[in-house]
PDB file of C-alpha atoms and ligand atoms in Angstrom:
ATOM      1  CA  UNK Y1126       0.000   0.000   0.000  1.00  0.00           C
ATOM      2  CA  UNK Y1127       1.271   3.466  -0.790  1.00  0.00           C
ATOM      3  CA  UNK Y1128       2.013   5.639   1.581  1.00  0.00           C
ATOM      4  CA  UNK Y1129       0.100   8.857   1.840  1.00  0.00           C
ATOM      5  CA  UNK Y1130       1.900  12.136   1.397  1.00  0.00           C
ATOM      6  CA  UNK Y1131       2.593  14.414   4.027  1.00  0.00           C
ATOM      7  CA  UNK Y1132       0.027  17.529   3.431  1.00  0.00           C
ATOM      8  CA  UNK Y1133       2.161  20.563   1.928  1.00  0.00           C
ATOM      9  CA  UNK Y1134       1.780  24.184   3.059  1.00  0.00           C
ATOM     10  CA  UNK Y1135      -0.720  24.877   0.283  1.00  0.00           C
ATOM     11  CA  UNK Y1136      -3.566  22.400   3.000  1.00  0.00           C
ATOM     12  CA  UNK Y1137      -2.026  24.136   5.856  1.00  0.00           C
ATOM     13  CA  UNK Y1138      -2.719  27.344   4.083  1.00  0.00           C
ATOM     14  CA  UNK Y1139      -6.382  26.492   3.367  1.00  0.00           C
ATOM     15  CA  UNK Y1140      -6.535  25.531   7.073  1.00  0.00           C
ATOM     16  CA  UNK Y1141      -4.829  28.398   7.953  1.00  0.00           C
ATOM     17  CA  UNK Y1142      -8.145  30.507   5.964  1.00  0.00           C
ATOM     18  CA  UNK Y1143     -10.952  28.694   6.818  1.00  0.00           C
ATOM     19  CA  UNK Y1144      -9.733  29.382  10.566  1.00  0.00           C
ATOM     20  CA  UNK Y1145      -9.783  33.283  10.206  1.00  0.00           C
ATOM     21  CA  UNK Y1146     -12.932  32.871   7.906  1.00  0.00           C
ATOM     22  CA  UNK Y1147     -15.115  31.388  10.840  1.00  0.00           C
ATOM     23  CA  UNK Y1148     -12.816  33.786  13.009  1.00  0.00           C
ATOM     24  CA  UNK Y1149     -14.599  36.291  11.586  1.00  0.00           C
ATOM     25  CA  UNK Y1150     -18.027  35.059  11.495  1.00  0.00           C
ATOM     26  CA  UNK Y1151     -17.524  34.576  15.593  1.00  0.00           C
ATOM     27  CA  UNK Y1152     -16.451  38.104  15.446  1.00  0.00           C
ATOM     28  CA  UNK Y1153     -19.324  39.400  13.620  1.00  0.00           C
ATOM     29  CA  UNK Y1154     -21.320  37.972  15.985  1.00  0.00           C
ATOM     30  CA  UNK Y1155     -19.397  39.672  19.085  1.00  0.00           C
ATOM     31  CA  UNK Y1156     -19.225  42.865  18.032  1.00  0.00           C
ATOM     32  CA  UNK Y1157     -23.195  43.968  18.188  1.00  0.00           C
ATOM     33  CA  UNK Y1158     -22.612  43.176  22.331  1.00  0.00           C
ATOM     34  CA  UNK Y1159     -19.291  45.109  22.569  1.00  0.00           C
ATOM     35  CA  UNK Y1160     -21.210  47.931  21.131  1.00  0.00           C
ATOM     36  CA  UNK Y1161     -23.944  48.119  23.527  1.00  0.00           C
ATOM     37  CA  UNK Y1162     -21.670  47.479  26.596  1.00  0.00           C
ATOM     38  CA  UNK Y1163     -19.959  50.081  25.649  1.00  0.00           C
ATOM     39  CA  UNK Y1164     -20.675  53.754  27.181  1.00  0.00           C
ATOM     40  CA  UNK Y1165     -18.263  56.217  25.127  1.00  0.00           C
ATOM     41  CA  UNK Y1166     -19.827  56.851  21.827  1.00  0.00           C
ATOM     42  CA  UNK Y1167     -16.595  57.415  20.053  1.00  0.00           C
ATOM     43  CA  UNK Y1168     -15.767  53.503  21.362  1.00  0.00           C
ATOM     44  CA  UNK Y1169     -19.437  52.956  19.907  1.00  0.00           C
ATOM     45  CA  UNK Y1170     -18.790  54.482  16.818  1.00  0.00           C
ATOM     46  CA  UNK Y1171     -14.919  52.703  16.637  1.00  0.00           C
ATOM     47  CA  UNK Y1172     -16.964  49.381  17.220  1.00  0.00           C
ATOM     48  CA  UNK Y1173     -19.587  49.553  14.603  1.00  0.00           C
ATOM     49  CA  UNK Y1174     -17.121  50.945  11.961  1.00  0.00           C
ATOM     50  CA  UNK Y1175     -15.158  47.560  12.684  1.00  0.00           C
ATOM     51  CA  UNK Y1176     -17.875  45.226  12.661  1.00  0.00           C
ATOM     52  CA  UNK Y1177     -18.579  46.778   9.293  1.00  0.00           C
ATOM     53  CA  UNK Y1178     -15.236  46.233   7.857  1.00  0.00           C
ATOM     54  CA  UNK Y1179     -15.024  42.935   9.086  1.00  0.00           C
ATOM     55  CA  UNK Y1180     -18.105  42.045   6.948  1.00  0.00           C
ATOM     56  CA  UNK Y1181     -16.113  43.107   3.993  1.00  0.00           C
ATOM     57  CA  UNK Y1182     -13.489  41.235   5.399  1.00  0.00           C
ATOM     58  CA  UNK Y1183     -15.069  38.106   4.944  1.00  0.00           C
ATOM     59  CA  UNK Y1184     -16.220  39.004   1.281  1.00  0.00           C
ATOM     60  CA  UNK Y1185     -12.751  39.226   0.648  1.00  0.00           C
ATOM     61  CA  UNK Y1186     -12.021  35.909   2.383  1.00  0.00           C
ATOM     62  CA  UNK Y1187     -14.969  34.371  -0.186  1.00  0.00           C
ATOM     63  CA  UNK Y1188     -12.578  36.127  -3.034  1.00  0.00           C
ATOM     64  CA  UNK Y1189      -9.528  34.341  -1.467  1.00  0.00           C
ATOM     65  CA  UNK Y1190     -11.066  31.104  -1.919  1.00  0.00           C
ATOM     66  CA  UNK Y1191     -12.476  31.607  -5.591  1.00  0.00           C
ATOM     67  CA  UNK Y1192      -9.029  32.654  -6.465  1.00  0.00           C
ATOM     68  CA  UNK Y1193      -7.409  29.625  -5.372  1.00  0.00           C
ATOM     69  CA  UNK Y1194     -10.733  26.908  -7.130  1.00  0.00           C
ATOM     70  CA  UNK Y1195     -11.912  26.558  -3.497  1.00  0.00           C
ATOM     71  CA  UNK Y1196     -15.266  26.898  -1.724  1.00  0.00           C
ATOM     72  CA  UNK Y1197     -15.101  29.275   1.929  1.00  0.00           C
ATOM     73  CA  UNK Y1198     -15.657  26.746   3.920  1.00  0.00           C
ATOM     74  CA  UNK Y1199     -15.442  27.823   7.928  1.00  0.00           C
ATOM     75  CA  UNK Y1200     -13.316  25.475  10.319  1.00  0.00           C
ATOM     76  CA  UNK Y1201     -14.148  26.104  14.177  1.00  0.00           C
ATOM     77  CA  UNK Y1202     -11.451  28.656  15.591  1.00  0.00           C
ATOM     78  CA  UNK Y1203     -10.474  27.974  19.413  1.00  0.00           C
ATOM     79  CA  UNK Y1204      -8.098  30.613  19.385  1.00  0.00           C
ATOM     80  CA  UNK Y1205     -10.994  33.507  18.480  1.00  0.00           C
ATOM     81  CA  UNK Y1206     -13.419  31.819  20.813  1.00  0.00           C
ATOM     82  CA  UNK Y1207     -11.470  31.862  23.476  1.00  0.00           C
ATOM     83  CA  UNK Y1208     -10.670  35.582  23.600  1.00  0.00           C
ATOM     84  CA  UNK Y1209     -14.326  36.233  22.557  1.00  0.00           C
ATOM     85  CA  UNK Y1210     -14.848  34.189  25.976  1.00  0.00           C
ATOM     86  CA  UNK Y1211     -12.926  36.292  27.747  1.00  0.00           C
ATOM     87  CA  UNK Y1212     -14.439  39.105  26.981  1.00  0.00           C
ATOM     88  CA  UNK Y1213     -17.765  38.197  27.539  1.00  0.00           C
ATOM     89  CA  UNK Y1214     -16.564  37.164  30.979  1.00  0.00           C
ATOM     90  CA  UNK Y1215     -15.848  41.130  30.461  1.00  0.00           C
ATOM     91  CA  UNK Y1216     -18.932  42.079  29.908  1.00  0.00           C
ATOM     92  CA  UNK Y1217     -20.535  40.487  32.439  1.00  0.00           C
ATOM     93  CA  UNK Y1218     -18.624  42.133  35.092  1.00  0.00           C
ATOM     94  CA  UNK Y1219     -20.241  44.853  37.351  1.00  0.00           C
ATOM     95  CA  UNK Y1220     -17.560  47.893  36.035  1.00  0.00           C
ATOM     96  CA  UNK Y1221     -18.403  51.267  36.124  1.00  0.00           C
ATOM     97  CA  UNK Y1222     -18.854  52.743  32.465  1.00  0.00           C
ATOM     98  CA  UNK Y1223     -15.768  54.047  32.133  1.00  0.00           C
ATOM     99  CA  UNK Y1224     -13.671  50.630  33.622  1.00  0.00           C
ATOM    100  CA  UNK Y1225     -16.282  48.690  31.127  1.00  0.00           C
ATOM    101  CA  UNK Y1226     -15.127  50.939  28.115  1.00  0.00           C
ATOM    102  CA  UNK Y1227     -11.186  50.644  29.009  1.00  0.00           C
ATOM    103  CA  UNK Y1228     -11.515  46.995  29.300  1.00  0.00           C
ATOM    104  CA  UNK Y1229     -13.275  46.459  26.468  1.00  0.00           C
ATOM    105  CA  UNK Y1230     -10.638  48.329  24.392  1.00  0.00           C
ATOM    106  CA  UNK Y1231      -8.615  45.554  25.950  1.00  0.00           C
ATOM    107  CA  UNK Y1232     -10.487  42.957  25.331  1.00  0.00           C
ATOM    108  CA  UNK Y1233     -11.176  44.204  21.339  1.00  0.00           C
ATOM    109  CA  UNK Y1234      -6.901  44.974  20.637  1.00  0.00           C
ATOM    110  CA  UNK Y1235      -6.316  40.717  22.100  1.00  0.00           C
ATOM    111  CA  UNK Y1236      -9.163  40.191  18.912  1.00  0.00           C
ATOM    112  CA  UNK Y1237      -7.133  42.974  16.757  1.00  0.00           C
ATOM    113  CA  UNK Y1238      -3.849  41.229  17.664  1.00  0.00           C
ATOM    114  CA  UNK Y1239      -4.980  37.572  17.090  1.00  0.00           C
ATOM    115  CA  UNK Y1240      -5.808  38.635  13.063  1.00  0.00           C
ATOM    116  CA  UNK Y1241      -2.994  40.241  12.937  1.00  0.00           C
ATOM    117  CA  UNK Y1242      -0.755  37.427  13.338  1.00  0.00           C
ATOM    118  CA  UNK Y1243      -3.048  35.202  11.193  1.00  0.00           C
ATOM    119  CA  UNK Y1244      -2.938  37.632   8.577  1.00  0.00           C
ATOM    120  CA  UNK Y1245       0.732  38.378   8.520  1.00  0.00           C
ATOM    121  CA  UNK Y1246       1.599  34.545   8.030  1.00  0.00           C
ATOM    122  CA  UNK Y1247      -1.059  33.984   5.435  1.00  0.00           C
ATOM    123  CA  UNK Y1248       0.235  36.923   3.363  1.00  0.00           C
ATOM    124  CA  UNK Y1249       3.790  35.498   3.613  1.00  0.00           C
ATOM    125  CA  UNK Y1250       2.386  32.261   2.655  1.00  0.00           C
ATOM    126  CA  UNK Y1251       0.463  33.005  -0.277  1.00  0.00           C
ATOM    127  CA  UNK Y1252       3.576  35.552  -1.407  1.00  0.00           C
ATOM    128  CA  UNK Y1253       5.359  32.375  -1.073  1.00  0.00           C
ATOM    129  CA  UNK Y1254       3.253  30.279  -2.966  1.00  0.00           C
ATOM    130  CA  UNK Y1255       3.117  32.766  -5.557  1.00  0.00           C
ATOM    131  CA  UNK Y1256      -0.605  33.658  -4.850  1.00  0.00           C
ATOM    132  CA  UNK Y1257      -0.724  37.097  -5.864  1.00  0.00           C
ATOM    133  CA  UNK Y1258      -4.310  37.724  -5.850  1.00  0.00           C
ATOM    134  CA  UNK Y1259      -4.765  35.781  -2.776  1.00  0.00           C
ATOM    135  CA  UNK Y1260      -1.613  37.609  -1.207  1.00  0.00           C
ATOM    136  CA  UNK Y1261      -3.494  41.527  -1.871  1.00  0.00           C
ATOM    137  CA  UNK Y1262      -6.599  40.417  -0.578  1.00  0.00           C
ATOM    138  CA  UNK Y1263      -5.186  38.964   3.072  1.00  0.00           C
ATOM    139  CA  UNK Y1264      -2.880  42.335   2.805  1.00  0.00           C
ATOM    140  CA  UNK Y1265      -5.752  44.265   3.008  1.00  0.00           C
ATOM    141  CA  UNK Y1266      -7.592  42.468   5.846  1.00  0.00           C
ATOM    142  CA  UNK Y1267      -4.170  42.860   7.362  1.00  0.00           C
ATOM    143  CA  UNK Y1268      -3.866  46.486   7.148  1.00  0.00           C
ATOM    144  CA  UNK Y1269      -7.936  47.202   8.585  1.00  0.00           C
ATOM    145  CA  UNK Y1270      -7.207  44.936  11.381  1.00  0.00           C
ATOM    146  CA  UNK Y1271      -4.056  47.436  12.152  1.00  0.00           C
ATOM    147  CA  UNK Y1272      -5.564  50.502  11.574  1.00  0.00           C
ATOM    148  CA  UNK Y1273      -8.301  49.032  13.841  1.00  0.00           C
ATOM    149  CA  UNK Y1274      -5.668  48.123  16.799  1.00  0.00           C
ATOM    150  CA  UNK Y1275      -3.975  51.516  16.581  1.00  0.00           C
ATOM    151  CA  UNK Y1276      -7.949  53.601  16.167  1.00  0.00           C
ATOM    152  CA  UNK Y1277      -8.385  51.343  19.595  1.00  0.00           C
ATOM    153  CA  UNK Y1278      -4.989  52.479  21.258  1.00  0.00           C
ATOM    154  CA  UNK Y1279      -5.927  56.066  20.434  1.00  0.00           C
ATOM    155  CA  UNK Y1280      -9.152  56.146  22.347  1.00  0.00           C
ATOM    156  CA  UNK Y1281      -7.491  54.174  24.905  1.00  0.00           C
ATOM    157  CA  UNK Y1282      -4.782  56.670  25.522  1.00  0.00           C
ATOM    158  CA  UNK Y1283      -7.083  60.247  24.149  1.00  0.00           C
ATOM    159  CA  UNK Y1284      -9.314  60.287  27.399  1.00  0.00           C
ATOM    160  CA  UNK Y1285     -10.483  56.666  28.078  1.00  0.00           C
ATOM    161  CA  UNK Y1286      -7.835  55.123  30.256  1.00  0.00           C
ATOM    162  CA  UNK Y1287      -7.697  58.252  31.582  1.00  0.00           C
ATOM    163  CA  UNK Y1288     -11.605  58.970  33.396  1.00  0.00           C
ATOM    164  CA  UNK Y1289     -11.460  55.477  33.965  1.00  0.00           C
ATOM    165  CA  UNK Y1290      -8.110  55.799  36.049  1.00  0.00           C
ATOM    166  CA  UNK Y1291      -9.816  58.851  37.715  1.00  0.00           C
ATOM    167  CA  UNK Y1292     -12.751  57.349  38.921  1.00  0.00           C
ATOM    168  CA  UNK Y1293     -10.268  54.376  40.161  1.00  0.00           C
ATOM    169  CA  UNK Y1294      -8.232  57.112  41.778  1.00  0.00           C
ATOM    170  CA  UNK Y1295      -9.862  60.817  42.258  1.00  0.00           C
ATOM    171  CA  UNK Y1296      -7.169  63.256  41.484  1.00  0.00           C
ATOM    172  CA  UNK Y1297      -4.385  63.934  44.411  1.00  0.00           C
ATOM    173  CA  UNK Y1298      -5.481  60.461  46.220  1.00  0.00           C
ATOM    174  CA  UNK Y1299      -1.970  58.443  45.252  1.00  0.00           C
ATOM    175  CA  UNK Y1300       0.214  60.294  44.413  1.00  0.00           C
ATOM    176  CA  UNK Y1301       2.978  59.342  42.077  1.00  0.00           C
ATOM    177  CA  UNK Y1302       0.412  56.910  40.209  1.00  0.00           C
ATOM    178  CA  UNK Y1303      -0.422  59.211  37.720  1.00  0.00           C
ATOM    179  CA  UNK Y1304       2.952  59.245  35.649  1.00  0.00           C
ATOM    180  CA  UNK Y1305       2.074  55.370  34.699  1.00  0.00           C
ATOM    181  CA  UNK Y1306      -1.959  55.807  33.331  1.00  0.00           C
ATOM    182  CA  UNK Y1307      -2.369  56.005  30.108  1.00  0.00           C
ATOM    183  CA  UNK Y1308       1.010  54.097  28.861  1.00  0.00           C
ATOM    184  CA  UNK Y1309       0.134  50.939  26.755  1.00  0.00           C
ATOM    185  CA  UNK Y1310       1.908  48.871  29.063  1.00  0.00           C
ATOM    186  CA  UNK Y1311       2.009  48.767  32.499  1.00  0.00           C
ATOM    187  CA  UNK Y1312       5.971  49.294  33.749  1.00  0.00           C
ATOM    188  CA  UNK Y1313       6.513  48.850  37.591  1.00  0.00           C
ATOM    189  CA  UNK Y1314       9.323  50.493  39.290  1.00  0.00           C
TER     190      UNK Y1314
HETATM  191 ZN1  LIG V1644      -0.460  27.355  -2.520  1.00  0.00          ZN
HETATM  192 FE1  LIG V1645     -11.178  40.846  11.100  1.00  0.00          FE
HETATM  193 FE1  LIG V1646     -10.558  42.775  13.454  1.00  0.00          FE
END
């Protein structure tokens, strides 16, 4: 009896895409309860602008699949599930509005940074491969799910983190805590 093949990158590749397509889908589905657990409108607005790309997102996917002969076909992703898990663990906290908004920002960038990886090794991949028109099309996902992450850091760090910090922490209470709200990461000294 012949022995099977190993699978090639081109399978993991199409495993690789019909992860991130139901990635999406999951995400699609999120999104709607982000938005109305969420108090700043400007987070709102950030929210719903997303949940609109990433429907477009997933047309593209469709185009990704017709360019290589395949149907989009979805495969289960853990990885997605689990941070949407998280952060409807989030949501179900009792935070006040401004806590709710900061963490949810946290909770959307772990999403953001998720695609982000997926995206950059499936456009490496299909650059690889020589799939040019698969290549542009992941390239753009790539680049909304950036601008995304860095419209979410800029809310974060314009004013959220900040009334959330100062209902933690009314003004002159700690001193010396100040200097460290707002940064993206949280350095101890
Ligand atoms: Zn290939
Ligand atoms: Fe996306
Ligand atoms: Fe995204």
């Amino acid at each position: 009896m012949a022995k099977k093949s190993p699978r090639t990158l081109h399978d993991t590749f199409l495993d690789e895409l019909k992860d991130i397509y139901n990635g999406e889908k999951q995400i699609t589905k999120a999104l709607p309860k982000m938005i109305k657990a969420a108090t700043s409108p400007k987070l709102q607005a950030a929210l719903q602008s997303h949940l609109d790309e990433t429907e477009q997102q997933i047309v593209r996917l469709d185009q990704v699949f017709t360019s290589l002969g395949e149907t989009a076909r979805g495969k289960q992703c853990e990885g997605i599930a689990g941070i949407l898990s998280e952060g409807s663990a989030i949501m179900n906290e009792d935070l006040d509005e401004m806590a709710m908004d900061a963490a949810l920002i946290g909770a959307g960038q772990r999403v953001e940074h998720y695609e982000m990886a997926a995206y950059g090794t499936l456009v490496a991949w299909a650059t690889a491969m020589g799939h040019r028109e698969a290549a542009g099309l992941l390239q753009q996902n790539l680049d909304e799910e950036g601008a995304a992450d860095k419209k979410l850091s800029k809310l974060a760090e314009g004013g959220i983190n900040q009334q959330a910090a100062e209902a933690a922490h009314p003004s002159g209470e700690e001193e010396g805590v100040a200097t460290d709200i707002g940064r993206p990461t949280n350095r101890r000294r």
